[in-house]
Coordinates of C-alpha atoms and ligand atoms in Angstrom, one line a residue:
M115 CA 4.7 15.7 18.8
A116 CA 2.0 16.3 21.3
D117 CA 1.2 19.8 22.3
R118 CA 0.7 19.1 25.9
A119 CA 3.1 19.0 28.8
P120 CA 4.8 15.6 29.4
A121 CA 3.0 13.4 31.9
A122 CA 6.1 13.5 34.1
S123 CA 9.4 15.2 33.7
G124 CA 11.8 13.0 31.9
S125 CA 9.1 10.8 30.3
A126 CA 8.4 10.7 26.6
G127 CA 5.8 13.3 26.9
T128 CA 3.9 12.1 23.9
D129 CA 0.8 10.2 23.1
R130 CA 1.8 9.6 19.5
P131 CA 3.7 6.4 19.0
D132 CA 5.4 7.6 15.9
D133 CA 6.8 10.6 17.6
A134 CA 10.5 11.3 16.9
F135 CA 10.6 14.4 19.2
V136 CA 10.3 13.4 22.8
Y137 CA 11.3 14.9 26.2
R138 CA 14.5 13.3 27.5
D139 CA 16.1 14.6 30.7
G140 CA 13.7 17.5 30.6
R141 CA 14.5 18.7 27.1
L142 CA 12.8 18.0 23.8
S143 CA 15.1 15.7 21.9
A144 CA 15.3 13.5 18.8
E145 CA 17.4 10.4 18.6
G146 CA 19.1 11.4 21.9
I147 CA 20.0 14.9 20.7
A148 CA 18.5 17.8 22.7
L149 CA 17.1 20.6 20.6
D150 CA 18.6 23.3 22.8
R151 CA 22.1 22.0 21.8
I152 CA 21.1 22.5 18.1
A153 CA 19.8 26.0 18.8
Q154 CA 23.1 26.8 20.5
S155 CA 25.1 25.6 17.6
V156 CA 23.1 27.0 14.7
G157 CA 20.8 29.6 16.1
T158 CA 17.1 30.0 15.5
P159 CA 14.9 29.8 13.6
A160 CA 16.0 26.4 12.3
Y161 CA 14.3 23.4 10.9
V162 CA 15.3 20.2 12.6
Y163 CA 14.7 16.8 10.9
A164 CA 14.9 13.3 12.4
G165 CA 16.3 11.0 9.8
G166 CA 15.2 7.8 11.6
A167 CA 11.6 9.0 11.4
I168 CA 11.8 9.5 7.7
R169 CA 13.1 6.0 7.2
T170 CA 10.4 4.6 9.5
A171 CA 7.7 6.3 7.5
Y172 CA 9.1 5.2 4.2
R173 CA 9.5 1.6 5.4
R174 CA 5.9 1.5 6.6
F175 CA 4.7 2.5 3.1
A176 CA 7.1 0.1 1.4
A177 CA 6.1 -2.8 3.7
A178 CA 2.4 -2.3 2.9
L179 CA 2.7 -1.6 -0.8
S180 CA 5.8 -3.3 -2.2
P181 CA 4.2 -6.7 -1.9
L182 CA 1.5 -5.5 -4.3
G183 CA 4.1 -4.3 -6.8
V184 CA 3.5 -0.6 -6.0
A185 CA 6.6 1.6 -6.3
I186 CA 7.0 4.6 -4.2
A187 CA 8.0 7.9 -5.8
Y188 CA 8.6 10.5 -3.1
A189 CA 6.8 13.8 -3.9
V190 CA 9.8 16.0 -3.7
K191 CA 7.8 19.2 -3.3
A192 CA 7.1 18.3 0.3
N193 CA 10.8 18.7 1.3
D194 CA 13.6 18.9 -1.3
N195 CA 16.5 19.1 1.0
L196 CA 19.4 17.2 -0.6
S197 CA 20.2 15.2 2.5
I198 CA 16.6 14.1 2.8
L199 CA 16.6 13.1 -0.9
R200 CA 19.8 11.2 -0.4
L201 CA 18.4 9.4 2.6
L202 CA 15.3 8.4 0.7
A203 CA 17.4 7.4 -2.4
A204 CA 19.3 5.0 -0.1
E205 CA 16.0 3.5 1.0
G206 CA 15.2 2.8 -2.7
A207 CA 12.7 5.6 -3.2
G208 CA 11.8 7.0 -6.6
A209 CA 10.7 10.6 -7.1
D210 CA 7.8 12.7 -8.3
V211 CA 9.2 16.0 -9.5
V212 CA 7.4 19.1 -10.8
S213 CA 10.1 21.3 -12.2
G214 CA 13.5 21.1 -13.9
G215 CA 15.0 22.3 -10.5
E216 CA 13.5 19.3 -8.6
L217 CA 14.7 17.0 -11.4
R218 CA 18.3 18.2 -11.1
R219 CA 18.0 17.9 -7.3
V220 CA 16.9 14.3 -7.4
L221 CA 19.5 13.3 -9.9
A222 CA 22.1 15.0 -7.8
A223 CA 20.9 13.0 -4.8
G224 CA 21.3 9.8 -6.7
I225 CA 17.7 8.8 -7.5
R226 CA 17.8 6.7 -10.6
P227 CA 16.2 8.3 -13.7
E228 CA 14.0 5.2 -14.3
R229 CA 12.4 5.9 -10.9
I230 CA 11.5 9.6 -11.7
I231 CA 8.1 10.8 -12.7
F232 CA 7.7 14.4 -14.0
A233 CA 4.3 15.9 -13.2
G234 CA 2.8 19.4 -13.1
V235 CA 0.6 21.6 -15.2
G236 CA 3.3 23.9 -16.5
K237 CA 6.2 22.0 -17.8
Q238 CA 8.5 24.0 -20.1
A239 CA 10.3 22.8 -23.2
D240 CA 13.8 23.0 -21.6
E241 CA 12.6 21.1 -18.6
I242 CA 11.0 18.4 -20.8
A243 CA 14.3 18.2 -22.8
A244 CA 16.3 17.7 -19.6
A245 CA 14.0 15.0 -18.4
L246 CA 14.1 13.2 -21.8
D247 CA 17.9 13.4 -21.9
A248 CA 18.0 12.0 -18.3
G249 CA 15.8 9.1 -19.4
I250 CA 13.0 9.5 -16.8
H251 CA 10.3 6.9 -16.2
Q252 CA 7.4 9.0 -17.4
F253 CA 5.7 12.3 -17.9
N254 CA 2.3 12.8 -16.3
V255 CA 0.5 15.0 -18.8
E256 CA -2.1 17.4 -17.8
S257 CA -3.3 19.0 -21.1
L258 CA -3.4 18.4 -24.8
A259 CA -1.4 21.6 -25.3
E260 CA 1.3 20.2 -23.2
L261 CA 1.3 16.9 -25.2
D262 CA 2.1 19.0 -28.3
V263 CA 5.2 20.5 -26.6
I264 CA 6.4 17.1 -25.3
A265 CA 5.9 15.5 -28.7
A266 CA 7.8 18.3 -30.4
V267 CA 10.8 18.1 -28.0
A268 CA 10.9 14.3 -28.2
A269 CA 10.6 14.3 -32.1
A270 CA 13.5 16.8 -32.3
R271 CA 15.5 14.2 -30.3
G272 CA 14.3 11.3 -32.4
T273 CA 12.8 9.6 -29.4
A274 CA 9.4 8.8 -28.0
A275 CA 8.4 10.3 -24.6
P276 CA 6.7 7.9 -22.2
V277 CA 3.5 9.6 -21.1
A278 CA 0.7 8.9 -18.7
L279 CA -2.5 10.9 -18.8
R280 CA -3.4 12.6 -15.5
I281 CA -7.1 12.2 -15.1
N282 CA -9.3 14.7 -13.3
P283 CA -11.8 12.3 -11.8
D284 CA -14.1 15.0 -10.3
V285 CA -13.9 13.4 -6.8
D286 CA -14.0 15.6 -3.7
A287 CA -11.0 14.8 -1.5
G288 CA -12.7 16.4 1.5
T289 CA -9.6 18.5 2.3
H290 CA -8.8 22.2 2.4
A291 CA -9.9 24.0 -0.8
K292 CA -6.4 25.3 -1.5
I293 CA -5.0 21.7 -1.6
T294 CA -7.9 20.0 -3.5
T295 CA -6.9 19.0 -7.0
G296 CA -9.4 16.4 -8.3
R297 CA -12.6 18.5 -8.8
S298 CA -13.7 19.4 -12.2
E299 CA -13.2 23.1 -11.4
N300 CA -9.5 22.6 -10.4
K301 CA -6.7 23.2 -13.0
F302 CA -5.3 19.7 -12.8
G303 CA -5.7 16.8 -15.1
I304 CA -7.8 16.0 -18.1
P305 CA -11.5 15.3 -17.7
A306 CA -12.3 11.6 -17.7
D307 CA -14.6 11.9 -20.7
A308 CA -11.9 13.5 -22.8
A309 CA -9.3 10.9 -21.9
A310 CA -10.1 8.4 -24.6
D311 CA -9.5 10.9 -27.4
A312 CA -6.3 12.2 -25.7
Y313 CA -5.0 8.7 -25.3
R314 CA -5.7 7.9 -28.9
R315 CA -3.8 11.1 -29.9
I316 CA -0.8 9.8 -27.8
A317 CA -0.9 6.4 -29.3
A318 CA -1.0 7.8 -32.9
D319 CA 2.1 10.0 -32.4
P320 CA 5.5 8.3 -32.9
A321 CA 7.1 10.8 -30.6
L322 CA 4.9 9.7 -27.7
R323 CA 4.5 6.4 -26.0
P324 CA 1.3 5.9 -24.1
V325 CA 2.1 4.1 -20.8
G326 CA -0.9 4.6 -18.6
L327 CA -3.0 6.8 -16.4
A328 CA -2.4 9.0 -13.3
V329 CA -4.6 10.5 -10.7
H330 CA -4.1 12.7 -7.6
I331 CA -7.1 14.3 -6.0
G332 CA -5.6 16.4 -3.2
S333 CA -3.3 16.6 -0.2
Q334 CA -3.8 15.8 3.6
L335 CA -6.7 13.4 2.9
T336 CA -7.8 11.7 6.1
S337 CA -10.6 9.5 4.9
L338 CA -10.3 6.5 2.6
A339 CA -13.5 6.9 0.5
P340 CA -12.1 9.6 -1.9
F341 CA -9.1 7.4 -2.6
R342 CA -11.3 4.4 -3.4
A343 CA -13.5 6.5 -5.6
A344 CA -10.5 8.0 -7.5
Y345 CA -8.7 4.6 -7.9
R346 CA -12.0 3.0 -9.1
R347 CA -12.4 5.8 -11.6
I348 CA -9.0 5.2 -13.3
A349 CA -9.4 1.5 -13.1
D350 CA -12.7 1.7 -15.0
L351 CA -11.1 4.1 -17.5
A352 CA -8.1 1.8 -18.0
T353 CA -10.5 -1.1 -18.7
A354 CA -12.4 1.0 -21.2
L355 CA -9.2 2.1 -23.0
R356 CA -8.0 -1.5 -23.2
G357 CA -11.4 -2.4 -24.6
D358 CA -10.6 0.1 -27.4
G359 CA -7.4 -1.8 -28.0
L360 CA -5.2 0.8 -26.4
P361 CA -2.3 -0.2 -24.2
V362 CA -2.5 0.7 -20.5
E363 CA 0.5 -0.6 -18.6
R364 CA 0.9 1.7 -15.6
L365 CA -1.3 3.4 -13.1
D366 CA 0.1 6.3 -11.0
L367 CA -2.1 6.6 -7.9
G368 CA -0.7 9.9 -6.7
G369 CA -0.1 11.0 -3.1
G370 CA -2.3 12.9 -0.6
F371 CA -2.0 10.5 2.4
G372 CA -2.8 12.7 5.4
V373 CA -0.9 12.9 8.7
Q374 CA -1.9 13.7 12.2
Y375 CA -1.4 17.3 13.1
R376 CA -3.9 17.5 15.9
D377 CA -6.5 14.8 16.3
E378 CA -7.0 13.6 12.8
T379 CA -6.9 9.8 12.2
P380 CA -5.1 9.5 8.8
P381 CA -5.2 6.3 6.8
D382 CA -2.6 3.7 7.6
P383 CA -0.5 2.5 4.6
A384 CA -2.1 -0.9 5.2
D385 CA -5.6 0.6 4.6
I386 CA -4.3 2.2 1.4
A387 CA -2.9 -1.1 0.3
A388 CA -6.3 -2.8 0.9
I389 CA -7.9 -0.2 -1.4
V390 CA -5.3 -0.6 -4.1
K391 CA -5.7 -4.4 -4.0
E392 CA -9.5 -4.0 -4.3
T393 CA -9.6 -1.4 -7.1
V394 CA -6.5 -1.5 -9.3
V395 CA -4.4 -4.6 -8.7
P396 CA -6.8 -6.8 -10.8
L397 CA -5.7 -4.9 -13.9
G398 CA -2.1 -6.2 -13.6
C399 CA -0.5 -2.8 -14.3
G400 CA 2.7 -1.4 -12.9
M401 CA 1.7 0.9 -10.0
T402 CA 3.2 3.9 -8.3
V403 CA 2.2 6.1 -5.3
E404 CA 3.6 9.5 -4.7
P405 CA 3.5 10.3 -0.9
G406 CA 5.1 13.5 0.2
R407 CA 3.8 14.7 3.5
A408 CA 3.3 11.3 5.0
L409 CA 7.1 10.5 4.6
V410 CA 8.4 13.8 6.1
A411 CA 5.9 15.9 8.1
A412 CA 6.3 14.2 11.4
A413 CA 10.0 14.1 11.0
G414 CA 10.5 17.8 11.3
V415 CA 10.1 20.7 13.7
L416 CA 10.7 24.4 13.3
L417 CA 12.8 25.5 16.3
A418 CA 12.2 29.1 17.4
R419 CA 13.0 31.3 20.3
V420 CA 10.5 33.4 22.3
L421 CA 11.4 37.1 21.8
Y422 CA 8.7 38.8 23.8
V423 CA 5.6 38.0 25.8
K424 CA 3.2 40.9 25.2
A425 CA 0.0 41.6 27.0
G426 CA -2.5 43.0 24.4
A427 CA -5.8 44.7 25.4
T428 CA -7.6 41.4 25.2
R429 CA -5.1 38.7 24.4
R430 CA -1.6 37.5 25.3
F431 CA 0.9 37.4 22.5
V432 CA 4.0 35.2 22.4
V433 CA 6.3 36.7 19.8
L434 CA 8.7 34.2 18.2
D435 CA 11.8 34.8 16.1
A436 CA 10.2 32.6 13.4
G437 CA 7.5 34.0 11.2
M438 CA 5.2 33.2 8.3
N439 CA 8.1 33.5 5.9
D440 CA 9.6 30.5 7.7
L441 CA 6.5 28.4 8.0
L442 CA 3.6 29.5 5.8
R443 CA 1.0 26.8 6.5
P444 CA -0.8 28.3 9.4
T445 CA -1.2 31.6 7.5
L446 CA -2.1 30.1 4.1
Y447 CA -4.3 27.2 5.2
D448 CA -5.2 28.0 8.8
A449 CA -3.2 24.9 9.5
W450 CA -2.9 23.7 13.1
H451 CA 0.6 22.7 14.2
P452 CA 1.5 21.5 17.7
I453 CA 3.8 24.0 19.6
V454 CA 5.7 23.0 22.7
P455 CA 8.5 24.4 24.8
V456 CA 11.8 22.7 24.4
G457 CA 12.4 22.7 28.1
A458 CA 9.8 20.3 29.6
P459 CA 7.3 22.2 31.7
P460 CA 6.8 20.9 35.2
A461 CA 4.2 18.2 35.4
G462 CA 0.8 19.5 36.6
G463 CA 2.0 23.0 36.0
D464 CA -0.4 25.8 34.9
A465 CA -1.3 26.3 31.3
W466 CA -1.8 29.6 29.6
T467 CA -3.8 30.7 26.6
A468 CA -1.8 32.7 24.1
D469 CA -1.6 33.7 20.5
I470 CA 1.7 32.6 19.1
V471 CA 2.9 35.0 16.5
G472 CA 5.9 35.9 14.4
P473 CA 7.8 39.2 13.9
I474 CA 6.4 39.8 10.4
C475 CA 4.3 43.0 9.8
E476 CA 1.1 41.2 8.9
T477 CA -1.8 40.1 11.2
G478 CA -1.8 36.8 9.3
D479 CA 1.7 36.1 10.8
T480 CA 0.1 33.9 13.5
F481 CA 1.1 30.3 14.2
A482 CA -1.7 29.7 16.7
E483 CA -4.7 31.6 18.1
G484 CA -5.9 31.1 21.6
R485 CA -3.6 28.2 22.1
R486 CA -3.5 26.4 25.5
M487 CA 0.1 25.8 26.3
A488 CA 2.6 25.8 29.1
P489 CA 3.8 29.3 30.0
V490 CA 6.9 30.5 28.2
A491 CA 9.2 33.5 28.8
P492 CA 11.5 35.5 26.6
G493 CA 14.6 33.5 25.7
D494 CA 12.8 30.1 25.9
L495 CA 12.9 27.8 22.9
V496 CA 9.8 26.3 21.4
A497 CA 9.3 23.7 18.7
I498 CA 6.6 24.0 16.1
G499 CA 5.9 20.4 15.3
R500 CA 4.9 18.4 12.2
A501 CA 6.8 20.9 10.1
G502 CA 8.9 18.5 8.0
A503 CA 6.6 18.8 5.0
Y504 CA 5.8 22.0 3.1
G505 CA 7.8 24.0 5.6
A506 CA 11.3 24.8 4.4
V507 CA 10.2 24.5 0.8
M508 CA 7.8 27.4 1.2
V509 CA 10.2 29.8 2.8
S510 CA 10.3 33.4 1.6
R511 CA 12.5 36.3 2.2
Y512 CA 9.7 38.6 3.1
N513 CA 10.6 41.4 5.5
G514 CA 14.3 41.1 4.6
R515 CA 14.6 37.8 6.4
A516 CA 17.2 35.2 5.8
A517 CA 16.0 31.6 5.3
P518 CA 16.2 29.4 8.4
A519 CA 19.0 26.9 8.8
E520 CA 18.2 23.2 8.4
V521 CA 19.7 20.5 10.5
L522 CA 19.5 16.7 10.1
I523 CA 19.7 14.5 13.2
D524 CA 20.6 10.9 12.2
G525 CA 21.9 8.1 14.3
G526 CA 23.0 10.2 17.2
R527 CA 24.8 12.8 15.0
F528 CA 23.6 16.0 13.6
A529 CA 24.7 18.1 10.7
V530 CA 23.7 21.5 9.2
V531 CA 22.2 20.5 5.9
R532 CA 21.4 24.0 4.8
K533 CA 23.1 26.9 6.4
R534 CA 21.5 30.2 7.2
P535 CA 22.7 32.6 4.5
S536 CA 24.7 35.6 5.7
F537 CA 23.3 39.1 4.9
E538 CA 25.9 39.4 2.1
E539 CA 24.6 36.2 0.6
T540 CA 21.0 37.3 0.8
I541 CA 21.8 40.4 -1.4
A542 CA 24.4 38.8 -3.6
D543 CA 22.1 38.2 -6.5
E544 CA 21.0 41.9 -6.7
T545 CA 22.6 44.5 -8.8
V546 CA 21.8 48.2 -8.2
A547 CA 20.9 49.7 -11.5
P548 CA 24.0 51.5 -12.7
W549 CA 22.4 54.9 -13.1
L550 CA 21.3 54.9 -9.4
A551 CA 24.4 56.4 -7.8
R552 CA 24.6 56.3 -4.0
P553 CA 23.3 59.7 -2.7
G554 CA 25.8 62.1 -1.1
Ligands
LLP266 N1 1.4 14.0 -6.4 C1 0.9 15.2 -6.9 C2 0.6 15.2 -8.3 C3 0.8 16.3 -6.1 O1 0.2 17.4 -6.6 C4 1.1 16.2 -4.7 C5 1.0 17.4 -3.9 C6 1.6 15.1 -4.2 C7 1.8 13.9 -5.1 C8 2.0 14.9 -2.8 O2 1.0 15.1 -1.9 P1 1.1 14.7 -0.4 O3 1.4 13.2 -0.3 O4 2.3 15.4 0.2 O5 -0.2 15.1 0.2 N2 1.6 23.1 0.4 C9 0.4 22.3 0.8 C10 0.4 21.0 0.1 C11 0.4 21.0 -1.4 C12 0.4 19.7 -2.1 C13 0.5 19.8 -3.5 N3 0.6 18.6 -4.3 C14 0.4 22.1 2.3 O6 1.3 22.7 3.0 O7 -0.5 21.5 2.9

């Protein structure tokens, strides 16, 4: 979604060919459904997803990578809505999960256990047990201590857990510090020089089955060089392990494929495929990638209403009914998201500069600072774009707020796929301590 006014009223209003949200008859729409219709029916704030855009993104990855024998395990952390999981399951996607909760979600959505990878630095024994019982494809292991727990849980079940070692290749992904994972100072993975010993330890334990190596160096990568460096690193390591007589059958290449929020030029799946071909295909391993953001970011917007336009001493503030509790990325990573009015502004109309903020009592509750945009007025709807990844999954209830509704548009229909909880539902899990009698 472009953050500028459409070239002419009624035109697509976008310069991004993959854009699912376009102006149609003067209103921002997806698959022919105008977003004001959705706001009327479910209220705001609400996440709105375009199912067709998710399928298109998945198919672009599959078309580039499947011919090389690379499987796609969707990184569920990007958006774990059951309808999105079901949609991706129907496309044939596997899943990368990082908790027992995500595991149960993907199983409920119908993703086959043999397509599920369990990653993450803090797996717990009960989660490991559930994954073993389900018969998942593999565990990506991040420490020797974790190996001991997996081995103990598997031994108690008389089985051998398939494990891949996640390597920390010490490669700079060139992305935001908070989403960099492949530097030696990051908590993720096992250092490459400790890998051979760890792999031998796995091979020697009858409760563990060594299946290969995994790498993931960060998220929202927009250049290819770090991918090439990381893939080369694990290819070299796999060759060395094989030289020691150890079996390396699988390579998990992680995710991290960036998307365009503003003016980035993220890698195309075909570019990734070329690097995979050059670096790891010659090893003849089974391969997986774990894209999250690249499959869902562009397919979602956060729909919000303008509450107030406030003239500060030095700046103009547009106060929305959505806040940092609904979409945390701008606050947490200074992330830039496009923000456009749902009603198409007149072509050639004036632009404003405004800070676009939420209602939360924190200065960091700011979606955009000094943003040039078409003027808006109280009551207008706006869409915060590229919000399909790491949006709804990072919602909090800060300031006593209910989670936003989520809506899926798909093939000219739409459905509420997560309803906004009522006030009663938001307090239903709480119990007032029995000795605290209501005063008076
Ligand atoms: N595989 C592993 C092991 C990961 O840690 C991640 C993301 C992925 C795959 C998927 O990465 P993607 O393809 O989506 O870049 N909340 C942050 C992003 C955190 C990503 C964490 N790990 C954000 O909003 O930018």
